[in-house]
XYZ file of C-alpha atoms in Angstrom:
251
model
C 114.502 100.732 78.896
C 112.851 103.516 80.435
C 114.684 106.589 81.260
C 112.595 107.581 83.965
C 112.603 106.925 87.700
C 110.637 103.952 88.965
C 109.234 103.479 92.303
C 107.484 100.975 94.275
C 105.298 102.029 97.163
C 103.202 99.635 99.482
C 100.030 100.264 101.248
C 99.655 102.841 98.492
C 95.861 102.296 97.826
C 94.942 104.841 100.571
C 96.284 107.154 103.408
C 100.027 107.949 103.722
C 100.854 105.963 100.631
C 98.244 107.273 98.250
C 99.810 110.579 99.096
C 103.182 109.440 98.317
C 102.230 107.647 94.969
C 100.259 110.926 93.856
C 103.204 113.099 94.673
C 105.896 111.154 92.514
C 103.402 110.623 89.624
C 103.805 114.128 89.938
C 107.360 114.208 90.183
C 107.476 112.357 87.067
C 108.272 108.792 88.562
C 106.362 105.765 87.611
C 104.840 104.118 90.363
C 103.869 100.714 91.491
C 101.195 100.217 93.892
C 101.399 97.608 95.797
C 98.495 97.076 98.417
C 96.300 94.422 99.998
C 93.406 95.711 99.268
C 93.622 95.457 95.256
C 90.309 97.169 94.111
C 91.501 100.048 95.530
C 94.882 100.114 94.507
C 93.228 99.899 90.698
C 90.994 102.475 90.859
C 93.420 104.828 91.994
C 96.496 103.705 89.607
C 93.661 104.123 87.068
C 93.392 107.788 88.085
C 97.302 108.570 88.457
C 97.300 107.131 84.731
C 95.535 109.932 83.591
C 99.408 111.941 84.480
C 101.803 109.397 84.638
C 102.747 105.674 84.443
C 101.376 103.556 87.330
C 100.401 99.540 88.056
C 98.707 98.387 90.832
C 99.892 95.217 92.135
C 97.324 93.066 95.006
C 99.959 91.745 97.458
C 100.421 91.023 101.443
C 103.824 92.255 102.064
C 104.187 89.506 104.978
C 104.217 87.104 102.489
C 107.525 86.657 100.562
C 106.287 84.757 97.499
C 103.939 87.509 97.042
C 106.557 90.196 97.542
C 108.881 88.481 95.147
C 106.264 88.499 92.688
C 105.667 92.456 92.928
C 108.694 93.324 92.654
C 109.382 91.154 89.361
C 106.543 92.452 88.134
C 107.388 96.015 88.815
C 110.410 95.621 86.647
C 108.790 93.764 84.051
C 105.855 96.471 83.662
C 107.510 99.627 84.477
C 111.444 98.350 83.136
C 113.142 99.420 86.406
C 113.537 99.718 89.797
C 115.220 102.657 91.777
C 113.104 103.481 95.210
C 111.112 101.659 97.440
C 108.933 103.580 99.883
C 108.033 100.942 102.760
C 104.849 102.175 103.893
C 102.783 99.360 104.320
C 101.021 99.252 108.131
C 98.919 98.132 110.515
C 98.228 98.997 114.086
C 97.229 96.537 116.598
C 96.048 97.777 119.621
C 97.038 96.230 123.447
C 99.385 95.611 126.030
C 101.443 92.786 126.217
C 99.125 90.564 128.837
C 96.317 91.672 126.123
C 97.870 90.751 122.939
C 97.380 87.398 121.547
C 100.604 85.547 120.003
C 98.772 86.055 116.631
C 98.010 89.580 116.719
C 101.965 90.406 117.859
C 102.853 88.014 114.696
C 100.976 89.567 112.477
C 101.734 93.230 113.632
C 105.080 92.145 113.187
C 104.572 90.671 109.862
C 103.382 93.854 108.014
C 105.131 96.216 109.836
C 108.375 94.716 110.005
C 108.789 91.597 107.955
C 107.278 93.472 105.561
C 109.682 96.147 105.071
C 112.625 93.039 105.278
C 110.658 91.371 102.282
C 110.525 93.985 100.403
C 113.561 95.498 100.545
C 115.405 92.250 100.039
C 114.024 91.738 96.689
C 113.905 95.594 95.783
C 117.688 96.063 96.299
C 118.459 92.999 94.130
C 116.823 94.805 91.092
C 118.407 98.442 91.991
C 120.360 99.849 88.826
C 123.644 101.150 90.055
C 122.166 102.232 93.271
C 118.732 103.396 94.340
C 116.909 104.532 97.495
C 114.552 103.244 100.162
C 112.296 105.023 102.437
C 110.809 103.497 105.744
C 108.004 104.975 106.915
C 108.428 104.432 110.669
C 106.439 106.504 113.179
C 107.069 108.539 115.884
C 106.039 105.553 118.194
C 109.673 104.164 117.514
C 110.926 107.056 120.060
C 108.226 107.964 122.395
C 104.840 105.491 123.468
C 101.160 106.010 123.926
C 99.297 103.580 126.089
C 97.877 99.932 124.306
C 100.536 100.084 121.880
C 102.884 97.523 122.648
C 103.436 95.704 119.360
C 102.982 98.558 116.960
C 105.857 100.799 118.997
C 107.848 98.054 118.966
C 107.374 97.311 115.342
C 108.046 100.993 114.503
C 110.838 100.847 116.545
C 112.743 97.898 114.899
C 112.164 99.644 111.628
C 114.536 102.292 112.834
C 116.844 99.972 113.762
C 116.622 97.729 110.410
C 116.581 101.383 108.582
C 120.043 101.818 110.225
C 121.174 98.428 109.165
C 120.410 98.300 105.556
C 122.344 101.713 105.018
C 125.336 100.279 106.729
C 125.483 97.355 104.624
C 123.818 98.279 101.202
C 125.807 102.178 101.139
C 128.806 100.806 98.887
C 126.271 99.442 96.449
C 125.176 102.859 96.174
C 121.640 102.197 97.885
C 120.842 104.985 100.454
C 117.842 104.002 103.057
C 116.060 106.498 105.501
C 113.430 106.540 107.750
C 110.425 109.049 108.019
C 108.500 109.161 111.360
C 105.125 110.668 110.879
C 102.972 111.978 114.067
C 99.717 112.372 113.659
C 98.457 112.117 110.066
C 94.926 112.503 109.028
C 94.371 109.271 107.239
C 91.580 106.427 107.149
C 93.557 104.236 110.004
C 91.703 107.053 112.048
C 87.901 106.012 111.537
C 87.676 102.878 114.080
C 89.150 105.076 116.699
C 87.236 108.588 115.945
C 84.005 106.326 115.330
C 84.044 105.534 119.219
C 84.366 109.095 120.713
C 81.702 111.363 121.515
C 82.493 114.548 119.616
C 84.575 113.903 116.256
C 85.051 117.447 115.713
C 86.189 118.584 119.202
C 88.544 115.366 119.286
C 90.092 116.425 116.097
C 90.462 120.062 117.195
C 91.735 119.072 120.666
C 94.682 116.726 119.270
C 95.063 119.953 116.765
C 95.969 121.726 119.905
C 98.378 119.559 121.274
C 100.887 120.101 117.737
C 103.365 123.581 118.187
C 102.107 124.304 114.408
C 98.373 124.164 115.317
C 97.447 121.381 112.967
C 97.508 117.742 112.438
C 99.575 116.587 109.347
C 98.432 115.371 106.095
C 99.688 112.859 103.840
C 101.252 115.245 101.241
C 103.537 116.420 104.436
C 104.770 112.982 104.575
C 104.933 112.531 100.456
C 107.302 115.913 100.238
C 109.667 114.386 102.861
C 109.612 110.833 101.052
C 110.016 112.518 97.605
C 113.104 114.538 99.058
C 114.651 111.750 100.693
C 114.776 109.893 97.346
C 115.624 112.905 95.512
C 119.519 113.716 94.646
C 119.225 116.780 96.662
C 119.239 114.419 99.825
C 122.377 112.107 97.851
C 124.567 112.567 100.921
C 121.815 111.357 103.628
C 121.417 107.807 104.626
C 120.719 105.839 107.942
C 118.737 109.013 109.180
C 115.346 109.196 110.596
C 113.647 112.571 109.613
C 110.743 113.347 112.385
C 107.302 114.821 110.686
C 105.270 115.796 113.349
C 104.067 118.988 113.784
C 106.362 119.144 116.725
C 104.153 116.649 118.698
C 107.039 114.946 120.093
C 108.740 118.246 121.294
C 105.844 119.475 123.102
C 106.061 115.854 125.128
C 102.249 114.967 124.233
């Protein structure tokens, strides 16, 4: 049985998830990278193996059997499971009048059902306690137009975070959420490809932040590492906003 800690990170092939996986490896934590994009997850895991233990697992977090299998593979190949980072997420735009029921269900399936399923199977494997971090969003607290399903899923994730913290605290399992704001990741690309001036758009977004810049995956990764660490041993059921101050500025 290995003595180092083991984490499972969902949505780990790119963006925030990749940044978290990289930071955990740097901290000496073994990582299972779970993503629906198997080739990208395997490519990143290959790079991370230069400095630590990493495996890639191709899975859709909304499908129970694939989640159960992912957790079992993590324990089988890495020897344990101590931390879960529920990062996998998608954004389906539209008002409730515009969204189809299928679009709504897919949004909830990945962003909320995925957190439920991954947590359900991970908690059963956590040895003597553990920690879960759910990557929610500032959309859980404030809203922008055409984000009905996304906002609902992220707000639901915060409620689920509190419920799990309450239910599983006696087992030594801590559960917290991070609410990122604008973080520069590939999820921006479909939107940025439609604007007239990409660079001007990015500059305008940066100006809405009191800190004068948008976030980077590393910003969220550092927060996640803190929340699973012993430094946060008395923190559970909390939501940490990592947004450069955009929400307090009223944007």
